[in-house]
CSV table of C-alpha atoms and ligand atoms in Angstrom, one decimal:
chain,number,residue,atom,x,y,z
A,362,MET,CA,-9.7,8.1,24.2
A,363,ASP,CA,-10.8,10.9,21.9
A,364,ASN,CA,-10.1,9.6,18.4
A,365,GLN,CA,-10.1,13.0,16.7
A,366,ILE,CA,-6.9,14.3,15.2
A,367,THR,CA,-7.4,18.1,14.7
A,368,LYS,CA,-3.8,19.3,14.9
A,369,PRO,CA,-0.4,17.7,14.2
A,370,GLU,CA,0.5,17.1,17.8
A,371,ASP,CA,-2.6,15.0,18.3
A,372,PHE,CA,-1.0,12.3,16.3
A,373,PHE,CA,1.4,11.5,19.1
A,374,LYS,CA,-1.4,10.7,21.5
A,375,PHE,CA,-2.0,7.5,19.6
A,376,LYS,CA,-0.2,4.1,19.3
A,377,ILE,CA,-0.2,1.9,16.2
A,378,LYS,CA,-2.9,-0.3,17.7
A,379,ASP,CA,-5.3,2.6,17.8
A,380,PHE,CA,-5.1,2.8,14.0
A,381,ALA,CA,-5.0,-0.8,12.9
A,382,PHE,CA,-6.3,-4.2,13.8
A,383,ARG,CA,-5.4,-7.7,12.7
A,384,VAL,CA,-7.9,-10.1,11.1
A,385,GLU,CA,-8.0,-13.0,13.5
A,386,GLY,CA,-7.9,-16.6,12.4
A,387,ALA,CA,-7.0,-15.9,8.8
A,388,ASP,CA,-3.8,-17.2,7.3
A,389,PRO,CA,-1.7,-14.4,5.8
A,390,GLY,CA,0.7,-16.7,4.1
A,391,ASP,CA,4.5,-16.2,4.0
A,392,PHE,CA,4.3,-12.6,3.1
A,393,ILE,CA,7.9,-11.8,4.0
A,394,THR,CA,10.7,-14.0,2.8
A,395,TYR,CA,14.3,-13.5,3.9
A,396,THR,CA,17.4,-14.9,2.3
A,397,GLU,CA,20.1,-14.8,4.9
A,398,SER,CA,22.9,-15.6,2.5
A,399,LYS,CA,22.3,-12.3,0.7
A,400,CYS,CA,22.4,-10.2,3.9
A,401,ASN,CA,25.5,-8.1,4.5
A,402,GLY,CA,24.6,-7.1,8.0
A,403,CYS,CA,24.1,-3.4,7.3
A,404,GLY,CA,21.3,-3.2,9.9
A,405,GLU,CA,18.9,-0.9,7.9
A,406,CYS,CA,16.0,-3.3,8.4
A,407,VAL,CA,16.5,-3.2,12.1
A,408,LEU,CA,16.5,0.6,12.1
A,409,VAL,CA,13.3,1.0,10.1
A,410,CYS,CA,11.0,-1.6,11.6
A,411,THR,CA,8.7,0.3,13.9
A,412,VAL,CA,7.6,-2.9,15.7
A,413,ASN,CA,11.1,-4.4,16.2
A,414,LEU,CA,10.7,-7.5,14.1
A,415,TRP,CA,14.3,-7.4,12.8
A,416,SER,CA,17.3,-7.9,15.0
A,417,MET,CA,21.1,-8.2,14.5
A,418,PRO,CA,22.5,-10.9,16.7
A,419,LYS,CA,25.9,-9.7,17.9
A,420,ASP,CA,28.2,-12.4,16.4
A,421,ALA,CA,26.1,-13.4,13.5
A,422,LYS,CA,26.4,-10.2,11.4
A,423,LYS,CA,23.2,-11.3,9.6
A,424,ALA,CA,19.8,-9.9,10.3
A,425,LYS,CA,17.2,-12.1,11.9
A,426,LEU,CA,13.4,-11.9,11.4
A,427,SER,CA,11.2,-12.6,14.4
A,428,SER,CA,9.2,-15.8,14.0
A,429,LYS,CA,6.2,-13.8,15.3
A,430,TYR,CA,6.2,-11.5,12.3
A,431,LYS,CA,2.8,-12.7,11.0
A,432,ASP,CA,1.2,-11.6,14.3
A,433,VAL,CA,3.0,-8.3,14.6
A,434,CYS,CA,4.0,-6.9,11.2
A,435,MET,CA,2.3,-3.7,10.2
A,436,GLU,CA,2.8,-4.4,6.4
A,437,CYS,CA,4.6,-1.2,5.8
A,438,ALA,CA,7.3,-2.9,3.6
A,439,ALA,CA,10.0,-0.6,4.9
A,440,CYS,CA,12.3,-3.5,5.5
A,441,TYR,CA,11.9,-4.6,1.9
A,442,ALA,CA,12.4,-1.0,0.6
A,443,VAL,CA,15.7,-0.4,2.5
A,444,CYS,CA,17.4,-3.7,1.7
A,445,ASP,CA,19.8,-3.0,-1.0
A,446,LYS,CA,20.9,-6.6,-1.2
A,447,ASP,CA,17.5,-8.0,-2.1
A,448,ALA,CA,17.7,-10.2,1.0
A,449,ILE,CA,14.1,-9.3,1.9
A,450,ASP,CA,11.1,-9.9,-0.2
A,451,PHE,CA,7.6,-8.6,0.7
A,452,ARG,CA,4.2,-9.1,-0.7
A,453,TYR,CA,0.8,-8.3,0.8
A,454,PRO,CA,-0.8,-11.0,2.9
A,455,ASN,CA,-3.4,-13.3,1.4
A,456,GLY,CA,-6.8,-11.7,0.8
A,457,GLY,CA,-8.9,-11.4,3.9
A,458,ALA,CA,-5.9,-11.7,6.2
A,459,GLY,CA,-3.4,-9.2,7.7
A,460,ILE,CA,-4.2,-5.8,9.1
A,461,ILE,CA,-6.9,-3.3,8.4
A,462,ILE,CA,-6.2,0.4,8.9
A,463,LYS,CA,-9.0,2.2,10.7
A,464,HIS,CA,-8.2,5.7,9.9
A,465,GLY,CA,-6.1,5.2,6.7
B,1135,LIG,S1,18.7,-4.4,5.2
B,1135,LIG,FE1,19.1,-6.4,4.1
B,1135,LIG,S2,21.3,-6.5,4.0
B,1135,LIG,FE2,20.8,-5.0,5.6
B,1135,LIG,S3,20.8,-6.2,7.5
B,1135,LIG,FE3,18.7,-6.1,6.7
B,1135,LIG,S4,18.4,-8.0,5.5
B,1135,LIG,FE4,20.6,-7.7,5.8
B,1136,LIG,S1,6.9,-4.8,6.7
B,1136,LIG,FE1,7.3,-3.0,8.2
B,1136,LIG,S2,6.5,-3.7,10.1
B,1136,LIG,FE2,6.7,-5.6,8.8
B,1136,LIG,S3,8.7,-6.4,9.3
B,1136,LIG,FE3,9.0,-5.0,7.5
B,1136,LIG,S4,9.5,-3.0,8.5
B,1136,LIG,FE4,8.7,-4.3,10.1
């Protein structure tokens, strides 16, 4: 694939994996913590996560974070930013772990 972005519409030729890669074999730590008891079920975190790591089980009315988040999360902190109930806490992964943005 031609990796050049020369006009705005070029951006849509790419997927997230074209821009970022994950450091393999490094422990990122628990960089997202979720306190379910604070969640009011508003669903904002489900809406903003571009890699679908948050879900809202029908009957639970509480958000659920995927157990695979350490392998998939893009570290955008959007879920943390939109949660008005402080149910989500985010910090950057341990040094040397997490994702590296290629064209950032
Ligand atoms: S944004 Fe916060 S309060 Fe809303 S569903 Fe997600 S965790 Fe719950
Ligand atoms: S930090 Fe971004 S990619 Fe990771 S779970 Fe939150 S919204 Fe999704």
